[in-house]
mmCIF file of C-alpha atoms in Angstrom:
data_model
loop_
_atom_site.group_PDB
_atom_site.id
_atom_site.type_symbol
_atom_site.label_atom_id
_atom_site.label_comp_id
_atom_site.label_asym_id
_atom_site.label_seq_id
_atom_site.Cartn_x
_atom_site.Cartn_y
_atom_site.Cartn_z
ATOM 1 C CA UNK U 1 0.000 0.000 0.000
ATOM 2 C CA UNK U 2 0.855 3.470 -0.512
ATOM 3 C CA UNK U 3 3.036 5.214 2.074
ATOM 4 C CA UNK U 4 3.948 8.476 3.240
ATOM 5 C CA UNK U 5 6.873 8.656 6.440
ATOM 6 C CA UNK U 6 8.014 12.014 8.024
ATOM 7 C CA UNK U 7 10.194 12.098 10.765
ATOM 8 C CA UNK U 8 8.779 10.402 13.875
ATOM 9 C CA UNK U 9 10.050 12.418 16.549
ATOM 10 C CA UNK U 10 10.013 16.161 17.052
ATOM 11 C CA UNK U 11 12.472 18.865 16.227
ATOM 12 C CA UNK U 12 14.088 21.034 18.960
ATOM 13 C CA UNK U 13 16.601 23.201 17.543
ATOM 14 C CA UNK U 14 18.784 26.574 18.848
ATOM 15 C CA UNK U 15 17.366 29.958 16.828
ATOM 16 C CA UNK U 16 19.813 30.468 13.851
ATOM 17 C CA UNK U 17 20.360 26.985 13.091
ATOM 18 C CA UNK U 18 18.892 25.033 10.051
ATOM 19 C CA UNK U 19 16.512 22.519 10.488
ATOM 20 C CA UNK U 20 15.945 19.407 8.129
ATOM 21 C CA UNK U 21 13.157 17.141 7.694
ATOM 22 C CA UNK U 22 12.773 14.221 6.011
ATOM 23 C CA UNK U 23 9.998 12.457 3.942
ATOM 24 C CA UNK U 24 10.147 9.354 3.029
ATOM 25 C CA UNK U 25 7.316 7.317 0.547
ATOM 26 C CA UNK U 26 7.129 3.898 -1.125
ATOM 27 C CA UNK U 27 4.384 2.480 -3.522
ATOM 28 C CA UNK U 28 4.130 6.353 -5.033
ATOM 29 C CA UNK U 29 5.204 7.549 -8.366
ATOM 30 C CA UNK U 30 4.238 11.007 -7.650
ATOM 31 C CA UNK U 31 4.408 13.628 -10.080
ATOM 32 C CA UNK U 32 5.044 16.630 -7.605
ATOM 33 C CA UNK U 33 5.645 16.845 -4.028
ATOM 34 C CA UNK U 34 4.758 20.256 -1.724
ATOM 35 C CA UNK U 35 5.459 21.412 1.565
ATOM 36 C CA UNK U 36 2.669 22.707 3.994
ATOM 37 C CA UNK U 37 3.094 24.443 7.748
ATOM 38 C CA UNK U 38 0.039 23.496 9.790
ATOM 39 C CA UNK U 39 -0.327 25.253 13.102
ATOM 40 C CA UNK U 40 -2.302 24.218 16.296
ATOM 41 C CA UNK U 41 -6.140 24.606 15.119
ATOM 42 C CA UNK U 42 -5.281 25.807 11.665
ATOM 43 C CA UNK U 43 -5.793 24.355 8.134
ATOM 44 C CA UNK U 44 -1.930 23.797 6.555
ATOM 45 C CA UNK U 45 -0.935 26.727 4.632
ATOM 46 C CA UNK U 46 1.159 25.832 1.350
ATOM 47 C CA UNK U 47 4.618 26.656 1.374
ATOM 48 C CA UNK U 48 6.630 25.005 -1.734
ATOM 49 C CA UNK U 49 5.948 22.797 -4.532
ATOM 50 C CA UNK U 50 8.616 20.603 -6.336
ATOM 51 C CA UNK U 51 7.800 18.490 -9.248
ATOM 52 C CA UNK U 52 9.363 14.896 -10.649
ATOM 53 C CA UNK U 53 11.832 16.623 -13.339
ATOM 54 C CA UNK U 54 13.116 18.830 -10.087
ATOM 55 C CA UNK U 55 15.879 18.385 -8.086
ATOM 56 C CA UNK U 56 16.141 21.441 -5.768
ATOM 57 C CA UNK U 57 13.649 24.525 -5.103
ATOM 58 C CA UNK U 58 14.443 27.565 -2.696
ATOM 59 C CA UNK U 59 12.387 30.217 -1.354
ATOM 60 C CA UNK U 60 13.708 32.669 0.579
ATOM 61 C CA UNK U 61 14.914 30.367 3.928
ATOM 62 C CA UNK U 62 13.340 27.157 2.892
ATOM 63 C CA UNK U 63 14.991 24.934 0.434
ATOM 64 C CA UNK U 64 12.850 21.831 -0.730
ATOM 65 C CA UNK U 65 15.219 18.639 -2.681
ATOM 66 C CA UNK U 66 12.926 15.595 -4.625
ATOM 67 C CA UNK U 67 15.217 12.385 -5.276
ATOM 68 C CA UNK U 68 12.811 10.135 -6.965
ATOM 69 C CA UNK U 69 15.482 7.268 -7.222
ATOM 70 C CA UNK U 70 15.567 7.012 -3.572
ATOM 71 C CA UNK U 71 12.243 8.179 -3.100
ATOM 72 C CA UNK U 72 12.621 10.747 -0.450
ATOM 73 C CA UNK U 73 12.218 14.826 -0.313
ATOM 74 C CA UNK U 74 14.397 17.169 2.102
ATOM 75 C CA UNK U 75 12.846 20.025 3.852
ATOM 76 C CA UNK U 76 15.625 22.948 5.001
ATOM 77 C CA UNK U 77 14.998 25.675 7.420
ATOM 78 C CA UNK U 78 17.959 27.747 7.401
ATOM 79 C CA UNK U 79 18.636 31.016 10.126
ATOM 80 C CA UNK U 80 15.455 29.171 11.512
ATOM 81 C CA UNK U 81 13.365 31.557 14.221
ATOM 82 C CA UNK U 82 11.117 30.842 17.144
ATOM 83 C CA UNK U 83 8.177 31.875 14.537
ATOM 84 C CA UNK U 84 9.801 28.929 12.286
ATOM 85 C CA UNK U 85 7.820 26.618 15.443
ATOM 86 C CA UNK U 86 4.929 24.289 13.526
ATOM 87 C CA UNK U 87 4.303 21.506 12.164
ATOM 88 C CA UNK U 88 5.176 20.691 8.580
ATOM 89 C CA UNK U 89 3.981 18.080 6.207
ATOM 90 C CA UNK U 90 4.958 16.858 3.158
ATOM 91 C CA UNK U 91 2.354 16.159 0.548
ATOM 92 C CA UNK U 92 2.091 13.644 -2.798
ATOM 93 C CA UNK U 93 0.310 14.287 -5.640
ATOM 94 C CA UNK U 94 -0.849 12.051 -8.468
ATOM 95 C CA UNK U 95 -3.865 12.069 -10.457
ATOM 96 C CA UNK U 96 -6.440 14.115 -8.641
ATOM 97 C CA UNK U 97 -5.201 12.959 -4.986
ATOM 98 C CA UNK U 98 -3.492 15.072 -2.712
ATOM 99 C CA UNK U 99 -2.357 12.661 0.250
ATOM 100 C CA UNK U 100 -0.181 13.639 3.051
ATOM 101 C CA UNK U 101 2.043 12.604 5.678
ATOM 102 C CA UNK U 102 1.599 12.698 9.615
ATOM 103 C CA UNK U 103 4.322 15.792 10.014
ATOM 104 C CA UNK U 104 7.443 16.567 11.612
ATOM 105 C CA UNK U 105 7.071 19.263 14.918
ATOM 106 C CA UNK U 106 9.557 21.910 14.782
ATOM 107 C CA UNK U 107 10.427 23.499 17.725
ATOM 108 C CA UNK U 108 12.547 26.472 16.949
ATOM 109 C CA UNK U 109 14.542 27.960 20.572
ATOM 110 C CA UNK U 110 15.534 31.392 21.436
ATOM 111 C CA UNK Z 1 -5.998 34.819 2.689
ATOM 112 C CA UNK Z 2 -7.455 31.500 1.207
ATOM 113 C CA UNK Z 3 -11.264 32.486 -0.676
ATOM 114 C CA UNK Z 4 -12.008 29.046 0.837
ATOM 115 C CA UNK Z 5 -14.760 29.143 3.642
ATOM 116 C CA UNK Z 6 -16.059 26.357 6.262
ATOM 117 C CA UNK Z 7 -19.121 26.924 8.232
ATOM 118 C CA UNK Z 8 -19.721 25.950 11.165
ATOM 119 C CA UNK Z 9 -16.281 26.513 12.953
ATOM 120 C CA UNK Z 10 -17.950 24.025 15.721
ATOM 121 C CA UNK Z 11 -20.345 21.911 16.103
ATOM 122 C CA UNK Z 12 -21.782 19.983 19.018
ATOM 123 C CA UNK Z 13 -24.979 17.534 17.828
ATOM 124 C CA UNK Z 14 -26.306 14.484 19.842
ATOM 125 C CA UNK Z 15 -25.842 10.989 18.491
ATOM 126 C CA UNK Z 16 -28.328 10.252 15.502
ATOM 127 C CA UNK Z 17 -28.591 13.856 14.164
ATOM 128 C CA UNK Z 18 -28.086 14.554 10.222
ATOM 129 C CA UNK Z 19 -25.373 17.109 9.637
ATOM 130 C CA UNK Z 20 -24.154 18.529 6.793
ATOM 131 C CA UNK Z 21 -20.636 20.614 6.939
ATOM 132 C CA UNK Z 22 -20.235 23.517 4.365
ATOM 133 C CA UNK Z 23 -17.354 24.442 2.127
ATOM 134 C CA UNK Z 24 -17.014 26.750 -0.634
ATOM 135 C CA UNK Z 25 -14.719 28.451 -2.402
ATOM 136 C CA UNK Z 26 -14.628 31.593 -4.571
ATOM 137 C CA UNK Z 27 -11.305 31.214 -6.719
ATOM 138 C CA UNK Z 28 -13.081 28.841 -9.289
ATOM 139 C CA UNK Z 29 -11.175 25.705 -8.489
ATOM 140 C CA UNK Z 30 -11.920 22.458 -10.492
ATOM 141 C CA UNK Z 31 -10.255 20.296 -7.375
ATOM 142 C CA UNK Z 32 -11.347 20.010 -4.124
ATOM 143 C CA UNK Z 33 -10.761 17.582 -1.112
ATOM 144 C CA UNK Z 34 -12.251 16.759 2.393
ATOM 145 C CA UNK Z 35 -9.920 15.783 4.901
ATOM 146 C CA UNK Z 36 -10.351 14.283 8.371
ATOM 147 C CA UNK Z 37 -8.006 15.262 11.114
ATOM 148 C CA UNK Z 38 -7.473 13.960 15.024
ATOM 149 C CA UNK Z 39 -5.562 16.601 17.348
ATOM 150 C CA UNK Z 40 -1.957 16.174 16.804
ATOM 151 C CA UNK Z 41 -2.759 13.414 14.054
ATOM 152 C CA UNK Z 42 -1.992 13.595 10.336
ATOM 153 C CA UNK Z 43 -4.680 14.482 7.835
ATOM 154 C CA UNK Z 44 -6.394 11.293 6.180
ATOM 155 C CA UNK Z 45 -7.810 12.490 2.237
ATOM 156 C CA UNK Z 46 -11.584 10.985 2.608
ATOM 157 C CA UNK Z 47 -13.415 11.940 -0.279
ATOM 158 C CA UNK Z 48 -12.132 14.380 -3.207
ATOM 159 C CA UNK Z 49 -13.523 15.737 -6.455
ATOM 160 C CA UNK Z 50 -12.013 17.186 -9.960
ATOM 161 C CA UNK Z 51 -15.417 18.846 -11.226
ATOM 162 C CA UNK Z 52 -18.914 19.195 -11.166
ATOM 163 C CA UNK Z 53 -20.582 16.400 -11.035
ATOM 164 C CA UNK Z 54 -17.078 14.384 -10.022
ATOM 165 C CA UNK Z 55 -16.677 12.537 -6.600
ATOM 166 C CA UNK Z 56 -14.382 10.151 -5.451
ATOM 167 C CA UNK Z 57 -13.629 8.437 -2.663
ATOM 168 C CA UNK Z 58 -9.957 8.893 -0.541
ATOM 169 C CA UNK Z 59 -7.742 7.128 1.189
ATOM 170 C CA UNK Z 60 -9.649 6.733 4.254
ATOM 171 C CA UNK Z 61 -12.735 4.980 4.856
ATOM 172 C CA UNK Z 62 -15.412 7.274 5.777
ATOM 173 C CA UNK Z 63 -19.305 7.060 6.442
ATOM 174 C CA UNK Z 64 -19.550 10.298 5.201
ATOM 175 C CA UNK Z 65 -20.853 11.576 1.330
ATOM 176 C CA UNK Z 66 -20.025 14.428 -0.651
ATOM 177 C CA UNK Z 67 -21.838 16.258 -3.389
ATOM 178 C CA UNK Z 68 -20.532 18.803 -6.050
ATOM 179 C CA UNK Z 69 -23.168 19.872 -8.143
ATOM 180 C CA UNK Z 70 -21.941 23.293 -8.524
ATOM 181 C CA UNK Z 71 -17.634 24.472 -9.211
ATOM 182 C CA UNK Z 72 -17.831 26.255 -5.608
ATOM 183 C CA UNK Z 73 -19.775 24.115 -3.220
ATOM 184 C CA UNK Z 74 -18.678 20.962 -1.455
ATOM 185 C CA UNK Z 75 -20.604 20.030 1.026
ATOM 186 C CA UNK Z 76 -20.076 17.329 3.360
ATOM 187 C CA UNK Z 77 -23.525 15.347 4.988
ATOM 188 C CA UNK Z 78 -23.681 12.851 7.748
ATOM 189 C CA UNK Z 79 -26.764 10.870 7.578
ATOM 190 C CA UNK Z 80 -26.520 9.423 11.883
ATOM 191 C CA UNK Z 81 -23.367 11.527 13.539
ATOM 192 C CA UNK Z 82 -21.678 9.145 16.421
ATOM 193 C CA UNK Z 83 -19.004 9.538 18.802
ATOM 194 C CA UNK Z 84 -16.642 8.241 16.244
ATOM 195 C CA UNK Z 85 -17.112 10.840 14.017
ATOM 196 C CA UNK Z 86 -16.256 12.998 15.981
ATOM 197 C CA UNK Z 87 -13.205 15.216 14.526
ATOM 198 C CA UNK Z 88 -11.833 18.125 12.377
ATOM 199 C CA UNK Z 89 -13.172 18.040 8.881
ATOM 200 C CA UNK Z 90 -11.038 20.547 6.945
ATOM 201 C CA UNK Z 91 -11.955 21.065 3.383
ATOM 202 C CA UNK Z 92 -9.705 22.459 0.405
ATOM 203 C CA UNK Z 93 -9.238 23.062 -3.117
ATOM 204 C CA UNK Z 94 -7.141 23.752 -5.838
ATOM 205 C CA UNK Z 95 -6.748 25.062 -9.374
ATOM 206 C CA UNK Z 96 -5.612 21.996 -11.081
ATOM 207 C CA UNK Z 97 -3.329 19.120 -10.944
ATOM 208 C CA UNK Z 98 0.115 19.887 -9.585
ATOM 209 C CA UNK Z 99 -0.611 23.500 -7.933
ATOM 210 C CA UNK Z 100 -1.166 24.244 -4.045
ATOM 211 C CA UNK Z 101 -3.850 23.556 -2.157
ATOM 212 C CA UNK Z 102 -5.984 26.375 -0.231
ATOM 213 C CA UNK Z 103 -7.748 25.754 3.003
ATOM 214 C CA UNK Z 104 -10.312 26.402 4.815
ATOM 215 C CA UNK Z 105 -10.109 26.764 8.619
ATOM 216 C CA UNK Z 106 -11.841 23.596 9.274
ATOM 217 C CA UNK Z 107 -15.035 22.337 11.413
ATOM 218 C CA UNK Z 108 -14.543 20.992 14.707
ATOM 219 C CA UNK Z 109 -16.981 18.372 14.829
ATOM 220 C CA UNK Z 110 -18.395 16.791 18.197
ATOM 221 C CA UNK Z 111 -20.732 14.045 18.832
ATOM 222 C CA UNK Z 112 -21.830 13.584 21.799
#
């Protein structure tokens, strides 16, 4: 069956430092991948979209890589701040699905 | 700010009641999704649709059905709400295959 793995555990990191996530999917051939920040009680708010024929995408402090060999997608935060603190999900597209993973929490210390 | 509205924010029904959740959308978007989320769980894709007319089914089982008879409504009905459905039910939508998704600021859903 299709899957989509972020990191498990949460992210606790020192203001100024970058933070990376990680998602991982198998049984997917997914023709673009995006980045969303969710916070507490909010709908996820769109933040960068990479496609298949894509290797790297940047905007502004967030850098987004797509390896579809090894299937996986890396999420920077670079010079991260305290209002860098949410959760952030990756997200597959194919077709006319949009299906997402469970999220990484980033926890971003002043 | 997302043109992509939810109504009601909450919602507190007794077991057995009919409820419908309402979601539309003024940016003319051909795709739009339901999603189901638990607090501080990940969203599960429950039922989606790429036009009028158009519904599908996601990855998650749901009791739930959809309708889209018009481009900017997509509402969401429960025939007999129980405990278990109770949830956030955020809806969203977007232009067209391979673009970001808008939305909405979900329904908090409780059966009791």
């Amino acid at each position: 069956s299709q899957k989509i793995e972020q990191n498990s555990e949460a992210l606790n990191i020192q203001e100024g430092k970058t933070a990376t996530l990680t998602c991982n999917y198998t049984n997917y051939s997914p023709a673009y991948l995006q980045w969303y920040r969710q916070d507490p009680g909010r709908g996820p708010v769109f933040l960068l979209l990479i496609r298949e024929n894509e290797k790297e995408k940047r905007k502004e402090r967030l850098k987004v890589t797509f390896d579809t060999t090894l299937k996986q997608s890396l999420f920077h935060i670079t010079a991260s701040q305290p209002a860098d603190s949410a959760t952030y999900l990756c997200a597959l597209g194919s077709d006319y699905k949009l299906s997402f993973g469970a999220g990484t929490t980033v926890t971003v210390r002043a | 700010e997302a043109d992509i509205y939810q109504t009601p924010r909450y919602l507190v029904i007794g077991t057995g009641k009919k409820i419908t959740l309402e979601c539309s959308q003024t940016m003319g978007h051909d795709k739009m999704y339901w999603y189901q989320q638990d607090p501080g769980m990940e969203l599960h894709l429950i039922h989606y649709s790429y036009g009028v007319n158009s519904t599908e089914k996601g990855d998650l089982s749901s009791e739930s059905t959809v309708s889209r008879i018009r481009t900017e409504h997509f509402p969401l009905t429960l025939e007999s709400a129980r405990p278990s459905h109770t949830s956030q039910y955020l809806c969203a939508s977007s232009a067209r295959r391979g673009t970001e998704a808008f939305f909405g600021q979900g329904t908090r859903l409780t059966v009791v």
